[in-house]
Amino acid sequence: MITTQTTLFSEIENVIKGLNFAAITEERKTVLQPLADYIQTKVSNQQEIRINFICTHNSRRSHLSQVWAQAMASYFNVKNVFCYSGGTEATALFPMAAETLKKAGFQIKTIADGKNPVYSIKYGENEHPIIGFSKKLDDDFNPKSKFAAIMTCSQADGGCPFIAGAEKRIPITFDDPKAFDNTPQQAEKYQERSLQIATELFYVFSQVNL
């Protein structure tokens, strides 16, 4: 698939151009393929594409996935893609996750403070910002039907055998960078996880034939 001129911030495009696609194993591609197939089916039928990335606390991996998926849809010019995230419980978008996205070139602004802050996350000058905050997967902010539920952590995947309204449920799990919170490796490990998610979602959207 050939990319077209995108509207992403140049810093984000530079990160994308530096991704290591050789790091994706054939086994991992098999895990990612059902999401690519889901998107392809929607594109072929000219339908809206709704993807809800789900984790336990909706604080780290699910947000990184939501933001990178929306950016990759723009990068590959896949239209009518709407990405969401949710958890089995609501906590807060972890500050290091937001900081990691900021380092990748996303423009992040806090639009509401409190225990569960609300962020505006922009990936392009003329693109609608992603609204980032922690919420349960069935929150009114999220779609109620006609979406794919992507399980980004094994706990949520095991704890939620049924996702109401989901057309498809796809486990694409990632190791939790939370294990390195408050250690000297924290920033490095969040960056590592963010780049893995970006790389794999690049692969997913690169499989879509427009």
mmCIF file of N, CA and C in Angstrom, residues 91-93 95 108-120 131-134:
data_model
loop_
_atom_site.group_PDB
_atom_site.id
_atom_site.type_symbol
_atom_site.label_atom_id
_atom_site.label_comp_id
_atom_site.label_asym_id
_atom_site.label_seq_id
_atom_site.Cartn_x
_atom_site.Cartn_y
_atom_site.Cartn_z
ATOM 1 N N THR A 91 -9.281 4.858 36.040
ATOM 2 C CA THR A 91 -8.284 5.370 36.980
ATOM 3 C C THR A 91 -7.864 6.769 36.524
ATOM 4 N N ALA A 92 -6.780 6.857 35.758
ATOM 5 C CA ALA A 92 -6.325 8.119 35.161
ATOM 6 C C ALA A 92 -5.291 7.794 34.099
ATOM 7 N N LEU A 93 -5.223 8.633 33.083
ATOM 8 C CA LEU A 93 -4.159 8.500 32.084
ATOM 9 C C LEU A 93 -2.839 8.786 32.789
ATOM 10 N N PRO A 95 0.710 9.901 33.784
ATOM 11 C CA PRO A 95 1.490 11.019 33.251
ATOM 12 C C PRO A 95 2.642 10.611 32.335
ATOM 13 N N ILE A 108 -0.021 17.854 23.411
ATOM 14 C CA ILE A 108 -0.931 17.471 24.485
ATOM 15 C C ILE A 108 -1.207 18.657 25.388
ATOM 16 N N LYS A 109 -2.484 18.890 25.612
ATOM 17 C CA LYS A 109 -2.907 19.998 26.465
ATOM 18 C C LYS A 109 -3.906 19.466 27.491
ATOM 19 N N THR A 110 -3.728 19.852 28.743
ATOM 20 C CA THR A 110 -4.680 19.464 29.788
ATOM 21 C C THR A 110 -5.880 20.392 29.714
ATOM 22 N N ILE A 111 -7.063 19.826 29.500
ATOM 23 C CA ILE A 111 -8.258 20.663 29.399
ATOM 24 C C ILE A 111 -9.164 20.545 30.626
ATOM 25 N N ALA A 112 -8.845 19.606 31.525
ATOM 26 C CA ALA A 112 -9.554 19.512 32.802
ATOM 27 C C ALA A 112 -8.650 18.811 33.801
ATOM 28 N N ASP A 113 -8.480 19.411 34.984
ATOM 29 C CA ASP A 113 -7.645 18.823 36.028
ATOM 30 C C ASP A 113 -8.481 17.923 36.934
ATOM 31 N N GLY A 114 -7.804 17.355 37.936
ATOM 32 C CA GLY A 114 -8.494 16.497 38.896
ATOM 33 C C GLY A 114 -7.824 15.144 38.989
ATOM 34 N N LYS A 115 -8.491 14.214 39.668
ATOM 35 C CA LYS A 115 -7.928 12.875 39.836
ATOM 36 C C LYS A 115 -7.859 12.110 38.516
ATOM 37 N N ASN A 116 -8.737 12.452 37.586
ATOM 38 C CA ASN A 116 -8.751 11.824 36.271
ATOM 39 C C ASN A 116 -8.729 12.938 35.220
ATOM 40 N N PRO A 117 -7.553 13.538 34.977
ATOM 41 C CA PRO A 117 -7.464 14.687 34.061
ATOM 42 C C PRO A 117 -7.920 14.333 32.646
ATOM 43 N N VAL A 118 -8.373 15.352 31.931
ATOM 44 C CA VAL A 118 -8.795 15.185 30.537
ATOM 45 C C VAL A 118 -7.794 15.930 29.656
ATOM 46 N N TYR A 119 -7.300 15.248 28.626
ATOM 47 C CA TYR A 119 -6.276 15.807 27.754
ATOM 48 C C TYR A 119 -6.790 15.935 26.317
ATOM 49 N N SER A 120 -6.346 16.985 25.653
ATOM 50 C CA SER A 120 -6.499 17.111 24.209
ATOM 51 C C SER A 120 -5.184 16.642 23.592
ATOM 52 N N ILE A 131 -9.517 12.995 22.572
ATOM 53 C CA ILE A 131 -9.789 13.361 23.959
ATOM 54 C C ILE A 131 -9.351 12.196 24.832
ATOM 55 N N GLY A 132 -8.310 12.395 25.625
ATOM 56 C CA GLY A 132 -7.730 11.322 26.423
ATOM 57 C C GLY A 132 -8.054 11.444 27.901
ATOM 58 N N PHE A 133 -8.734 10.455 28.435
ATOM 59 C CA PHE A 133 -8.962 10.350 29.878
ATOM 60 C C PHE A 133 -9.348 8.909 30.176
ATOM 61 N N SER A 134 -9.219 8.512 31.413
ATOM 62 C CA SER A 134 -9.518 7.129 31.782
ATOM 63 C C SER A 134 -11.016 6.938 31.953
#
